[in-house]
Structures are given as C-alpha cells and as structure tokens.
Amino acid sequence: MNFIKKKILYLYKLLHYHDYLYHVLNMPIISDEEYDFLVKKINSLKKKNIIFFNEIKSSFIKLNKICDIYKNKHVKPMLSLDNTFDVNGYIKFHNNIKYCLKNKNIKFFCELKFDGVALSLLYRKGILVRALTRGDGIYGEDVTKNAYVINNIPIVLNDSTVPELLEIRGEVCMLKKDFNDLNNFSIKNNKKVFSNTRNAAAGSLRNQDISITKKRKLFFFCYECNIISDIKIFKNHSEQLNMLSNLGFCISQYILLSSNLNKILNFYYLINQIKDFLSLNIDGIVIKVNSLILQKKIGYGNKFPKWAIALKFNSKYAKSKLLSVTYQVGRTGIITPVANLFPTLLSGVMIKKASLYNKNEINKLNLFINDSVIIHRIGNVIPKIKSVIINDRMNDAKKILFPKYCPSCNSLLYNNKNYTIIQCLAGNNCLEQRRKYIEHFFSKNALYAEGFSSKIISKLVFNKYIYTPLDCFKLNVQILSKLKYFGIKSATKIINSINNCKNTTLSKFIYALGIPEIGLEHSELIANYFGSLNKILHCSIYELKKIKCIGDICSSSFLNFFSYQRNINNINKLIKEGKIKFINLKKKNIKIKKNILFKKNIVITGKFKNFLRKELINKLIHLGGIISNNISKKTNFLIVGSNPGNKIIKASNLNIKIILEEEINKVLFKKHKF
Ligand SMILES: [Zn+2]
C-alpha cells in the first residue's frame, strides 16, 4: 500500500472514530472546526484516489450496518451541508451556480443555521411514527420516544391537506438560558457539565430516560421537508417552509429571499451582529437555491448537495499552547522572536506560528514556554498571541531566554536601551541577512528575476556561490547545474531571467537596495524627484525634504545609508560590473487624491489592533501624509493606538488633534471626515 493510501485509510479511521464519539458516545473531543478540517483533508486526497477511497468507504458502511444503532434507514440520505468560513467562499458558490445555470435571476433562500442536533421526523397520515438522528446519513438512531416529549414537535398534524407520507428535517436545540440553568444545576450536584448547547441538546435528545429529555426543554426548528407519496408538489423551498409553519412547526425567525449577492452578504453581516442577542446559538446562515426544480437540476455531490452552502461565522479567538520560541534574523539584522504554537484551527486556518515582535511584547504578555495562550488574527490575517491563561500555568513553564549571539552568524547581538530592538550588526557577513537581502533585491517589486526563487537563492548562499547581488549577475549555467535539482534547460532559463532584469527603472533599483524605512512608494517619489542615480548619491537633507510626503524618519534613514562610502562604492561597482541599465520611463506624475491627511505632519504612538505599525505608516504615506518621529509645533495629527507613550501629553499641551485608531480606520476606508 502506498503512502497516500495509508494516509487516506488512517484519516478515514480517524474520522470514523470521531463520528463514533460524536454520534454514539456523545462525547466529541475535537471542535467542529477541527472536524471540518479533517473532512476537507480527506476530500482533497480523495480526488486522486477515488477507487481506493470507495473501497474503504464501503467496508466502513458494512461495519456500520452491523452496529445496532444504525438499523434505521433514512428515506433519503441525510447529507450535511458544505460550508465556508469565508465570504469569498460564498461568493464563489454564488457565482458558480449562476454560471452553471446561465441565469441571472436565480433566487436564493437564506435562513439561520441552528447549532443543534439534526433530527428527521416521519409522519404517516399526519401522525408522527418515527424520529431518527442523522447517524451516518444513511442510517440513523431511533429516538421516537424522546421526540414525543419535545414540546414543539406536533405528534399529530391537524390538517386535511397533509401528505400521506411526510418527512420533516430540522435541528433540535437548547436555548442558551436553559443551557446555563442546566450546567449551574450540574455543577451544584457534581454532575456532568456540557461544553456547549449542541452537546447538551444531543445528550438530552438521545437519553435512554425520556423523563430527562422532557425536563431539558428542547426545541425543534425545521428547515426541510420531503413529500414521499403524494401528488402535492411544491415549486420552491420557501413554499415548503410556509406549509411547515402553517402546520405548527418552528422555522428560522430570520429569512431572506433574494437573487442579489450584496443583499445576501448584508443579511449575513446583520445576523453576525445580532447573533449574541438571540436566545439560540447559531453558527452561521444557510443559503439554498430556492427553486426545487433547479435544486434537482444542480444535484448532489458525494457528501453534500451542490445547491446549498453554510456560511459560518468566524470564531475570533482560539486557545493554543506555546511550544517553543525561535529567533528569526531579518534583512536588516533585527532579531524577531517567533512563537511555535500547538497547531490550532482559527476561522478555518491552521495556525502554527505567531510573531512575538520583541522582548517588550513577551514581557507585557508575561509569556512562558508551555503556557496556554489565546490567539487571534490581526485584521483577520496575521496570527497573534492575545493573552496568556495564567491559571493554566503548570510546573513545566519555562522562562523565554533571548539569545546573546546571532542564531545565524554567531556574532554578539546588540540591544537598544529598552530592549525593543535586538540586532545582529554583522550586515553582509551574516549569512541570514545576506540571503534575505539578495532575495529582496530580486523580488517582485525590486529588480525581479522570474524563477530565481528564494529556494534557489538559499541554496546558492548556503553553498557559498553568492555573497552579494553582484555575484548573481556573474552566475552561469555551469554553476547552477552543480545544484542537484537543475537541468541545463531550467538553469538557462534562470540565467536569462537574471540577465533580463538588469534593465530596470531607477525607482525599482532604489527599492532593491533595501534601505531601512524606504518602501516602494518612497523609492518612486525619490526617483521621480531626482531623475538620476548620481543626483541621489549626492543629495542633501534640504533637497530630500522638498519631496512631498518624505518625513523625518525616511529622510534620515536615507541619508544615513548614503553617508557610508562603503555603500556608495558597492552601488557603483554593482552598476558597472553588473551592467545595470536604467530605462528612462517618462516622469510619472504621482497624483494623490486630496484627502484629510494630504500633506499633513503626522506622528504615531502606541500599538494598533488592525495594523502592524509599518503597514499603517505605508497607508498614511499613500494618502500623502508626512510621518515624523517627534511631536513639534508643526505636527497636525497624533494617531494613537493602545498604550500610547508620553507623546500624547505633549500633543495635548500643543493643542494637536489626537486621532484614535477607530477614526483612522474610517479615513483609510474613505468613510469619514473628522
Ligand atoms: Zn548574524
């Protein structure tokens, strides 16, 4: 059996085990997100190994059939829904359906996604004859007796038009209030405490003792019906729900029928905002194609119907554990501690690492190795440790020790006064800095040699074929072919691409030099202003300051770089021997639309929730703001994050306008004037 097959078998067994814990023992040990992740992983492997997959799947179904609990077969497979945690995932689904049906006016029906236990009710001639849990989707567990004691499940449907055989599907839920009461009672009486409303509902529904089911105050909310033996046919999902509601069933209190994508997304955002105020737990919304005829046309996949999707809410925080800390050397030698975390799912993404920024951050968090931590994602992207769960700290907690020597080149590290910066000053003598600098030099926004990837650069640097960007221009096919995984053809391609990137623009070249604080936008402004490299090499602070939007930080960093004769010599050598030529692009007039920050002197203090500091600075520069380090009479705005320094006192003494992060967010997203 090959590796992939073994892996599928292992994952499938694992899935089956978790199914068993969840459906049979009612004791899940992994979160929903982790379960979904497992399913997605299996599905991704399945595509390439479909035959093998079907083999093991059928063997598992046989196993299930023997199991007593699965003896009751559903009238039709009770599939779960495909889901996404991401609005983009929904947009893809939405457009896909429209594209497949070549129809612009497809109506979608949106309803709440109840966080409960799925239940199928079978009515014969209007009388409840059977209730099944989902089980494995084919066979469910019989809980008819329990269903009889759930208050809002009608045992008899008092309507003469009711179809002969009717199956109704929905979710059994426990209200948040009842859940809290139940757990409080359990704590007092030393009984089992449920981890969430869904587990509590499942445990209550499937209890052998129906008096317990009755006591637990469960509710049933339905979302689907199947008419099995009747001529009565509905055209739409919404009509069906209407009928169910008329028969006395509870349906989603919030619904939307629309073909408009924006309206559907707004419905999602609205529900996300009010969900905490609802009496029930919901974990997203469900969106279905409303027409039953179209549903049939679109059909079913292996696991899910293709005409419906659950758009789930992101959980913002997750608990993880700090396993160790490693230290990365940046391009400019700054050492950044990185937390290695116990792999944890957060809004559908597996988080394994998070930057710890600097020593101060670690002190502020009071973080130790082996601590339990709460993680989140800044701006929904960058993982970050939010806090430490001090109560969880055990004897194995270890202090985080900063290295004294550079992990790459072993030279003694420099600390600044308040330990915010720890830096390796070895520059190009430090292997890691060398590697990152060359990578930067040939990166997309710099000179960009296509195909000259960081992997190749690393190999060349580690094997000491290259020390500087200039060395790269001297590479040839023979040298590249010495690296194991290169053929002549691919080596030639890369050499060509390195040669081609010698024709570049002045602004790209300046950016490629990797001068601290000089980003893309600055490089372009400087190149446009001076027009030639020679003028730049001899510019003064006076001239630099004439350029719009170049603040103190940038100009002093820029001049500092060129104050070293060594740097100037290197640049001249690089241009001459590397045969770099500047293409004369027509002077581009960078037009910045006027806005509230345009040409304003701005100082920043504190930490920001939604941005890294550098990101914020770049955004402000983009809007034409001039960033300075210190408050002076010239300062127009002070932008304040959390834990601001004493700049805020200075600013208020000078009557300088103070802007909070929330306000600056609105400006950046063009919604606000202050
Ligand atoms: Zn170093």
XYZ file of C-alpha atoms and ligand atoms in Angstrom:
675
model
C 0.000 0.000 0.000
C 1.484 3.326 -0.954
C 1.894 6.309 1.306
C -1.201 8.197 0.106
C -3.436 5.144 0.523
C -2.132 4.563 4.015
C -2.801 8.171 4.817
C -6.370 8.022 3.486
C -7.052 4.890 5.476
C -5.633 6.449 8.599
C -7.596 9.675 8.173
C -10.777 7.784 7.384
C -10.406 5.672 10.501
C -9.782 8.820 12.480
C -12.908 10.404 11.029
C -14.908 7.311 11.834
C -13.623 7.361 15.375
C -14.668 10.987 15.831
C -18.066 10.194 14.286
C -18.449 7.429 16.820
C -17.502 9.709 19.707
C -19.877 12.358 18.456
C -22.910 10.377 17.353
C -22.787 7.329 19.578
C -20.993 8.251 22.776
C -21.968 11.888 22.578
C -18.517 12.885 23.740
C -16.715 14.741 20.943
C -13.102 15.524 21.751
C -12.377 17.822 18.819
C -14.015 21.097 17.822
C -16.291 21.459 14.802
C -13.611 23.396 13.002
C -11.097 20.627 13.549
C -13.631 18.075 12.340
C -14.370 20.101 9.208
C -10.656 20.424 8.615
C -10.257 16.650 8.788
C -13.089 16.159 6.308
C -11.584 18.680 3.918
C -8.213 16.980 4.156
C -9.741 13.616 3.273
C -11.663 15.129 0.381
C -8.529 16.673 -1.052
C -6.797 13.271 -1.059
C -9.899 11.528 -2.327
C -9.923 13.236 -5.710
C -6.759 11.479 -6.822
C -7.612 8.105 -5.321
C -11.300 7.739 -5.906
C -11.343 3.958 -6.484
C -9.381 3.144 -3.390
C -11.463 5.592 -1.432
C -14.737 3.930 -2.446
C -13.333 0.552 -1.398
C -12.609 1.609 2.154
C -15.785 3.612 2.369
C -17.961 0.596 1.529
C -16.123 -1.540 4.066
C -16.905 1.031 6.722
C -20.575 1.170 5.763
C -20.816 -2.600 6.178
C -19.350 -2.176 9.607
C -21.954 0.420 10.445
C -24.782 -1.829 9.327
C -23.835 -4.451 11.859
C -23.931 -1.843 14.528
C -27.367 -1.866 16.125
C -27.575 1.837 16.373
C -27.683 2.286 12.602
C -30.523 -0.101 11.891
C -32.940 2.587 10.769
C -32.573 3.804 7.253
C -33.388 7.354 6.206
C -35.959 7.825 3.449
C -33.234 9.584 1.532
C -29.630 10.238 2.557
C -29.435 12.873 5.250
C -26.437 14.800 3.996
C -24.725 17.584 5.828
C -24.009 20.869 4.075
C -20.824 22.082 2.514
C -19.535 25.031 4.478
C -17.240 28.006 4.305
C -15.945 30.413 6.935
C -15.100 32.971 4.339
C -17.335 35.398 2.447
C -15.201 34.752 -0.645
C -16.076 31.076 -0.363
C -19.730 32.029 -0.576
C -19.205 34.411 -3.495
C -17.552 31.559 -5.381
C -20.539 29.294 -4.698
C -22.994 32.025 -5.693
C -21.291 32.857 -8.979
C -20.745 29.221 -9.774
C -24.459 28.467 -9.515
C -25.338 31.456 -11.680
C -22.717 30.481 -14.214
C -23.803 26.837 -14.364
C -27.458 27.713 -14.828
C -26.713 30.646 -17.135
C -29.365 32.584 -15.343
C -29.057 35.935 -13.660
C -32.223 35.825 -11.654
C -31.797 32.767 -9.511
C -33.400 33.287 -6.137
C -31.526 32.187 -3.048
C -33.213 31.451 0.246
C -31.259 32.360 3.389
C -32.053 31.152 6.887
C -30.324 30.740 10.236
C -28.013 27.803 10.777
C -29.072 26.385 14.117
C -26.307 24.927 16.229
C -28.124 21.787 17.346
C -28.591 18.097 16.538
C -30.132 17.065 13.222
C -33.398 15.152 13.503
C -35.649 13.511 10.912
C -39.368 13.148 11.684
C -41.570 10.805 9.692
C -45.334 11.432 9.614
C -47.729 8.866 8.175
C -51.219 10.199 7.582
C -50.331 13.130 9.810
C -49.126 11.043 12.769
C -45.527 11.038 13.997
C -44.341 7.460 13.539
C -40.582 7.693 13.668
C -37.790 10.058 14.670
C -34.198 9.424 13.640
C -30.934 11.199 14.319
C -28.629 11.793 11.371
C -26.329 8.895 12.272
C -24.066 8.316 9.300
C -26.516 9.952 6.897
C -27.896 6.615 5.657
C -28.912 5.026 8.940
C -29.964 6.996 11.992
C -30.625 6.199 15.614
C -34.269 5.820 16.617
C -35.268 8.490 19.146
C -39.032 8.443 18.529
C -39.909 8.186 22.220
C -37.723 11.150 23.005
C -39.206 13.185 20.151
C -42.675 12.639 21.621
C -41.730 14.637 24.714
C -40.209 17.621 22.909
C -42.744 20.380 23.393
C -42.847 21.989 19.992
C -42.881 18.781 17.931
C -46.519 18.125 16.987
C -47.428 14.452 17.345
C -50.476 14.862 15.150
C -50.722 17.256 12.219
C -54.229 18.678 12.179
C -54.589 19.468 8.535
C -56.555 17.550 5.958
C -54.188 18.544 3.155
C -51.209 16.913 4.851
C -49.426 14.487 2.512
C -49.759 10.742 3.100
C -46.094 10.274 3.952
C -44.126 13.309 5.007
C -40.582 13.556 6.288
C -39.530 16.702 8.109
C -35.948 17.569 8.896
C -34.631 20.066 11.341
C -32.441 20.714 14.306
C -33.046 20.027 17.988
C -31.657 22.864 20.075
C -31.404 24.019 23.658
C -31.897 27.700 24.492
C -28.869 29.480 25.917
C -30.739 30.276 29.117
C -31.825 26.666 29.673
C -28.287 25.521 28.958
C -26.875 27.813 31.644
C -29.502 26.681 34.148
C -28.713 23.052 33.376
C -24.976 23.497 33.828
C -25.384 25.501 37.028
C -27.548 22.732 38.399
C -24.995 20.114 37.326
C -22.131 21.967 38.984
C -24.042 22.163 42.266
C -24.851 18.463 42.121
C -21.467 17.289 40.894
C -22.854 16.052 37.589
C -21.505 16.120 34.058
C -21.211 19.637 32.637
C -21.843 20.117 28.893
C -19.345 22.096 26.873
C -21.927 23.781 24.621
C -25.627 23.932 23.793
C -25.297 21.430 20.960
C -23.720 18.749 23.131
C -26.349 19.387 25.771
C -29.131 19.050 23.185
C -27.608 15.841 21.809
C -27.185 14.310 25.245
C -30.750 15.174 26.148
C -32.322 14.004 22.896
C -30.579 10.656 22.942
C -31.061 9.931 26.607
C -32.449 6.464 27.406
C -34.561 8.021 30.124
C -37.206 10.107 28.356
C -38.152 11.880 31.573
C -34.739 13.538 31.340
C -35.367 14.526 27.724
C -38.634 16.084 28.840
C -37.060 18.024 31.704
C -34.378 19.511 29.477
C -36.763 21.769 27.483
C -35.605 21.081 23.938
C -36.874 22.869 20.836
C -37.155 21.671 17.260
C -36.597 24.021 14.304
C -37.207 22.661 10.840
C -35.565 23.528 7.555
C -36.589 20.885 5.041
C -39.387 18.513 4.134
C -39.692 15.593 1.763
C -43.060 14.568 0.450
C -42.718 10.904 -0.275
C -46.038 9.606 -1.513
C -48.308 12.292 -2.739
C -49.202 14.275 -5.767
C -48.866 17.524 -3.893
C -45.760 19.155 -5.265
C -44.145 22.398 -4.260
C -42.124 24.537 -6.595
C -39.998 26.325 -4.030
C -38.233 25.798 -0.747
C -39.936 28.915 0.612
C -43.391 27.450 -0.123
C -42.445 24.299 1.751
C -41.310 26.251 4.792
C -44.555 28.180 4.652
C -46.519 24.957 4.773
C -44.428 23.711 7.699
C -45.004 26.930 9.552
C -48.762 26.611 8.933
C -48.643 23.073 10.289
C -47.287 24.472 13.551
C -43.557 23.884 13.165
C -40.985 26.484 14.154
C -38.822 27.733 11.300
C -35.958 30.242 11.173
C -37.150 33.572 12.597
C -34.925 35.447 10.169
C -35.168 34.669 6.475
C -34.280 36.349 3.205
C -35.277 35.522 -0.349
C -33.114 37.331 -2.862
C -31.073 36.972 -6.008
C -28.837 39.878 -5.071
C -25.373 38.969 -3.787
C -24.971 42.145 -1.746
C -28.305 41.682 -0.041
C -27.336 38.142 0.902
C -23.981 39.263 2.292
C -25.671 42.057 4.230
C -28.052 39.501 5.698
C -25.002 37.504 6.824
C -23.364 40.566 8.394
C -26.606 41.537 10.103
C -27.108 38.096 11.621
C -23.467 38.057 12.698
C -24.109 41.294 14.588
C -27.271 40.204 16.337
C -26.426 36.552 16.938
C -25.315 37.098 20.522
C -28.698 38.609 21.355
C -30.680 35.629 20.064
C -31.984 33.103 22.557
C -30.495 30.269 20.484
C -26.964 29.550 19.428
C -26.486 29.810 15.691
C -23.191 29.263 13.931
C -23.881 30.842 10.563
C -26.505 31.105 7.864
C -27.589 28.560 5.268
C -28.120 29.642 1.688
C -30.093 27.439 -0.698
C -31.274 27.720 -4.270
C -34.972 28.375 -3.709
C -36.407 26.559 -6.720
C -36.839 22.829 -6.079
C -36.677 22.144 -9.811
C -33.317 23.882 -10.044
C -32.141 22.062 -6.913
C -32.830 18.810 -8.711
C -31.036 20.029 -11.802
C -27.939 21.060 -9.843
C -27.945 17.810 -7.920
C -25.735 16.263 -5.272
C -22.051 15.673 -4.778
C -20.686 12.731 -2.828
C -21.094 14.375 0.527
C -23.169 17.472 0.050
C -25.997 18.847 -2.031
C -24.491 21.223 -4.578
C -27.327 23.726 -4.322
C -26.761 24.769 -0.712
C -23.945 26.026 1.461
C -23.491 27.038 5.081
C -21.723 30.361 5.523
C -20.386 30.090 9.050
C -19.296 32.790 11.448
C -15.643 33.125 12.259
C -14.754 32.461 15.805
C -12.353 35.245 16.612
C -10.260 33.609 19.281
C -8.864 30.173 19.945
C -6.869 28.547 22.694
C -3.428 27.215 21.894
C -0.166 26.383 23.625
C 3.287 27.905 23.281
C 5.634 25.026 22.467
C 8.851 26.921 21.849
C 10.297 30.185 20.593
C 12.651 30.515 17.637
C 14.540 33.608 16.551
C 14.472 34.922 13.005
C 17.120 37.214 11.594
C 15.622 39.890 9.352
C 17.149 41.551 6.299
C 18.447 44.416 8.406
C 19.662 42.113 11.179
C 16.783 42.702 13.577
C 16.024 39.571 15.578
C 12.348 38.680 15.834
C 11.143 36.048 18.293
C 8.567 33.719 16.756
C 6.174 31.612 18.810
C 5.802 27.998 17.732
C 2.280 27.074 18.714
C 0.396 23.837 19.069
C -1.334 23.654 15.648
C -4.735 25.247 16.204
C -7.608 25.990 13.855
C -8.814 29.563 13.801
C -11.533 30.603 11.329
C -10.682 27.680 9.114
C -6.928 28.314 9.045
C -4.348 26.179 10.844
C -2.156 28.434 12.994
C 1.300 27.124 13.916
C 3.365 30.285 14.331
C 2.915 33.848 15.512
C 5.386 36.696 15.664
C 6.229 37.916 19.166
C 7.702 41.190 17.801
C 10.241 41.923 20.564
C 11.275 41.385 24.160
C 8.852 44.005 25.448
C 5.920 42.195 23.910
C 6.940 38.985 25.685
C 7.275 40.816 28.996
C 3.949 42.533 28.521
C 2.236 39.214 27.838
C 4.064 37.635 30.795
C 4.630 34.694 28.490
C 6.388 31.445 29.366
C 7.098 28.367 27.276
C 4.350 25.730 27.746
C 1.802 28.416 28.637
C -1.776 28.149 27.387
C -2.469 31.179 25.240
C -5.371 32.870 23.473
C -4.645 33.571 19.827
C -6.415 35.737 17.268
C -5.682 37.175 13.838
C -4.989 40.880 13.359
C -7.139 42.179 10.523
C -8.284 38.571 10.110
C -4.880 37.696 8.675
C -1.826 37.937 10.888
C -1.798 35.489 13.802
C -1.016 36.978 17.180
C -0.939 35.873 20.806
C -3.512 37.986 22.597
C -3.044 36.846 26.156
C -1.808 34.123 28.466
C -4.163 31.971 30.524
C -2.248 32.338 33.766
C -4.493 29.887 35.637
C -3.417 27.086 33.308
C 0.274 27.551 34.065
C 1.920 24.331 35.242
C 5.268 23.376 36.711
C 6.716 22.844 33.257
C 6.502 26.583 32.430
C 9.908 27.815 31.307
C 11.252 31.325 31.004
C 11.894 32.551 27.458
C 15.604 33.224 27.128
C 16.797 35.575 24.422
C 19.942 34.536 22.588
C 23.094 36.557 23.192
C 24.570 35.587 19.860
C 23.101 35.717 16.372
C 21.473 32.353 15.544
C 22.797 32.677 12.006
C 26.355 34.037 12.260
C 27.055 33.776 15.982
C 28.157 37.384 16.405
C 27.303 39.179 19.647
C 23.873 40.801 19.420
C 23.264 44.469 20.062
C 20.448 45.597 22.395
C 18.987 49.082 22.360
C 18.174 50.851 25.604
C 14.714 49.500 26.281
C 15.280 46.119 24.627
C 12.767 46.835 21.875
C 15.433 46.142 19.260
C 17.882 43.278 19.298
C 20.047 43.300 16.239
C 22.848 41.418 14.554
C 25.212 44.093 13.277
C 27.264 41.772 11.091
C 25.481 43.015 7.944
C 26.585 41.193 4.842
C 28.851 38.962 6.940
C 25.756 37.388 8.450
C 24.541 34.546 6.270
C 20.850 35.066 7.005
C 20.979 38.807 6.304
C 22.887 38.120 3.121
C 20.273 35.644 1.971
C 17.346 37.917 2.772
C 18.988 40.914 1.111
C 19.616 39.028 -2.139
C 16.071 37.673 -2.017
C 14.766 41.213 -1.599
C 16.980 42.545 -4.380
C 15.470 40.135 -6.909
C 11.929 40.176 -5.505
C 8.859 41.151 -7.481
C 8.780 44.861 -6.657
C 12.544 45.198 -6.953
C 14.582 44.004 -9.955
C 12.560 40.797 -10.224
C 14.280 37.878 -11.863
C 11.447 35.495 -12.618
C 12.094 31.938 -11.496
C 15.066 32.954 -9.332
C 13.208 31.773 -6.267
C 14.096 32.105 -2.610
C 14.731 28.359 -2.553
C 17.406 28.646 -5.236
C 18.893 31.752 -3.648
C 19.111 29.953 -0.293
C 20.964 27.038 -1.849
C 23.414 29.325 -3.605
C 24.027 31.369 -0.461
C 24.447 28.356 1.833
C 26.832 26.726 -0.628
C 28.775 29.986 -0.850
C 28.342 30.520 -4.578
C 26.996 34.027 -3.999
C 27.613 36.744 -1.385
C 26.108 39.839 -2.993
C 23.573 40.676 -5.721
C 26.554 41.374 -7.986
C 27.630 37.725 -7.659
C 24.244 36.718 -9.046
C 24.935 38.636 -12.247
C 28.115 36.593 -12.624
C 26.351 33.236 -12.314
C 26.333 30.942 -15.314
C 24.641 27.741 -16.401
C 27.589 25.585 -15.283
C 27.435 26.839 -11.701
C 23.661 26.469 -11.483
C 23.840 22.949 -12.899
C 26.003 21.990 -9.933
C 22.963 22.394 -7.703
C 21.355 18.986 -7.762
C 17.861 19.731 -8.961
C 18.768 21.736 -12.054
C 18.769 20.614 -15.642
C 20.546 22.653 -18.322
C 17.221 23.892 -19.625
C 15.896 25.316 -16.374
C 19.323 26.713 -15.482
C 19.463 28.560 -18.809
C 16.028 29.963 -18.179
C 17.058 31.408 -14.831
C 20.318 32.866 -16.142
C 18.360 34.572 -18.929
C 15.914 35.971 -16.476
C 18.728 37.335 -14.260
C 20.286 38.969 -17.322
C 16.987 40.475 -18.366
C 16.350 42.122 -15.028
C 19.459 44.283 -15.455
C 17.329 46.649 -17.492
C 15.321 48.274 -14.778
C 13.992 51.578 -13.521
C 15.673 53.903 -11.070
C 12.843 53.545 -8.561
C 12.998 49.749 -8.612
C 16.737 49.902 -8.101
C 16.408 52.205 -5.097
C 13.809 49.933 -3.597
C 16.051 46.918 -4.270
C 18.832 48.467 -2.162
C 16.710 47.675 0.876
C 17.374 50.908 2.753
C 15.532 50.762 6.093
C 12.179 52.636 6.054
C 12.352 53.205 2.284
C 9.447 51.328 0.765
C 8.062 51.182 -2.750
C 6.226 54.466 -2.595
C 9.225 56.359 -1.240
C 11.513 54.895 -3.872
C 9.199 56.074 -6.587
C 8.898 59.564 -5.126
C 12.662 59.901 -4.750
C 13.408 58.540 -8.229
C 10.860 60.880 -9.778
C 12.209 63.895 -7.975
C 15.913 63.420 -8.677
C 15.721 61.633 -12.004
C 19.244 60.182 -11.860
C 21.256 57.998 -9.525
C 24.130 60.453 -9.480
C 21.932 63.204 -8.088
C 20.587 60.836 -5.468
C 24.061 59.821 -4.298
C 24.859 63.460 -3.619
C 21.561 64.787 -2.353
C 21.182 66.849 0.804
C 18.617 66.717 3.570
C 17.357 70.061 2.347
C 16.527 68.635 -1.061
C 15.017 65.459 0.346
C 12.675 67.473 2.493
C 11.377 69.252 -0.572
C 9.836 65.996 -1.749
C 6.224 65.681 -0.777
C 5.445 63.046 1.810
C 9.007 62.222 2.866
C 9.146 62.616 6.621
C 11.988 62.790 9.162
C 12.272 59.044 9.657
C 12.679 58.285 5.985
C 14.983 61.133 5.109
C 17.375 60.469 7.977
C 17.455 56.754 7.220
C 18.064 57.518 3.551
C 20.903 59.953 4.209
C 22.424 57.680 6.810
C 22.652 54.901 4.232
C 24.469 57.102 1.728
C 26.778 58.582 4.357
C 28.809 55.356 4.248
C 31.374 55.451 1.447
C 31.248 51.634 1.512
C 27.609 51.669 0.379
C 28.301 54.151 -2.411
C 31.259 52.087 -3.625
C 29.136 48.945 -3.619
C 26.429 50.614 -5.661
C 28.890 51.949 -8.230
C 30.530 48.550 -8.534
C 27.169 46.829 -8.852
C 26.081 49.144 -11.671
C 29.385 48.969 -13.525
C 30.207 45.279 -13.231
C 26.618 44.080 -13.159
C 25.926 46.203 -16.249
C 22.706 47.568 -14.824
C 20.919 49.973 -17.128
C 18.097 52.298 -16.220
C 15.199 52.518 -18.589
C 14.062 56.098 -18.871
C 10.416 55.974 -18.148
C 8.569 59.193 -18.695
C 8.444 61.069 -15.461
C 5.392 59.774 -13.785
C 3.309 62.319 -12.007
C 2.130 60.588 -8.931
C -1.206 62.070 -8.189
C -2.586 61.610 -4.765
C -6.214 62.473 -4.390
C -6.633 65.190 -1.826
C -7.859 63.942 1.493
C -7.817 64.932 5.103
C -4.259 63.577 5.631
C -2.752 65.071 2.485
C 0.488 66.969 3.234
C -0.214 66.816 6.954
C 2.502 66.199 9.527
C 1.604 63.038 11.372
C 3.099 61.337 14.418
C 2.137 57.857 15.557
C 2.186 56.391 19.049
C 1.066 53.162 20.679
C 0.068 49.773 19.344
C -2.604 49.172 16.763
C -5.209 46.474 16.702
C -5.715 46.307 12.963
C -2.312 47.156 11.558
C 1.307 46.494 12.018
C 2.985 49.846 12.572
C 4.792 49.677 9.240
C 1.583 48.889 7.425
C -0.127 51.899 8.922
C 2.793 54.157 8.001
C 2.688 52.929 4.406
C -1.037 53.539 4.214
C -0.653 57.069 5.569
C 2.140 57.846 3.126
C -0.033 56.544 0.343
C -2.604 59.153 1.289
C 0.064 61.858 1.210
C 0.731 62.095 4.942
C 4.192 63.118 6.183
C 5.354 60.907 9.027
C 7.613 62.241 11.764
C 9.078 60.726 14.890
C 8.561 63.593 17.266
C 5.803 65.973 18.194
C 6.522 69.585 17.308
C 4.532 72.741 16.661
C 4.352 71.669 13.029
C 2.586 68.408 13.843
C -1.013 68.300 12.622
C -2.202 64.947 13.914
C -1.188 62.414 16.520
C -2.562 58.955 15.776
C -2.982 56.991 18.964
C -3.131 53.230 19.435
C -3.346 51.379 22.725
C -0.663 52.021 25.387
C 0.453 55.353 23.919
C 3.702 56.932 25.118
C 4.095 60.416 26.579
C 3.684 61.899 23.098
C 0.011 62.141 23.880
C 0.706 64.569 26.759
C 2.981 66.675 24.567
C 0.372 66.723 21.831
C -2.430 67.830 24.097
C -0.195 70.588 25.533
C 0.350 71.859 21.997
C -3.341 71.500 21.115
C -2.605 68.972 18.403
C -5.528 66.960 17.135
C -5.487 63.424 18.503
C -6.953 60.694 16.315
C -7.920 57.271 17.627
C -7.407 54.047 15.701
C -11.134 53.608 15.010
C -11.255 57.047 13.412
C -8.203 56.447 11.271
C -9.769 53.186 10.096
C -12.709 55.133 8.778
C -10.454 57.594 6.956
C -8.435 54.796 5.393
C -11.610 53.161 4.212
C -12.903 56.529 2.960
C -15.986 56.723 5.075
C -15.236 59.559 7.366
C -14.058 63.117 7.686
C -13.050 64.500 11.015
Zn 24.020 37.420 12.225
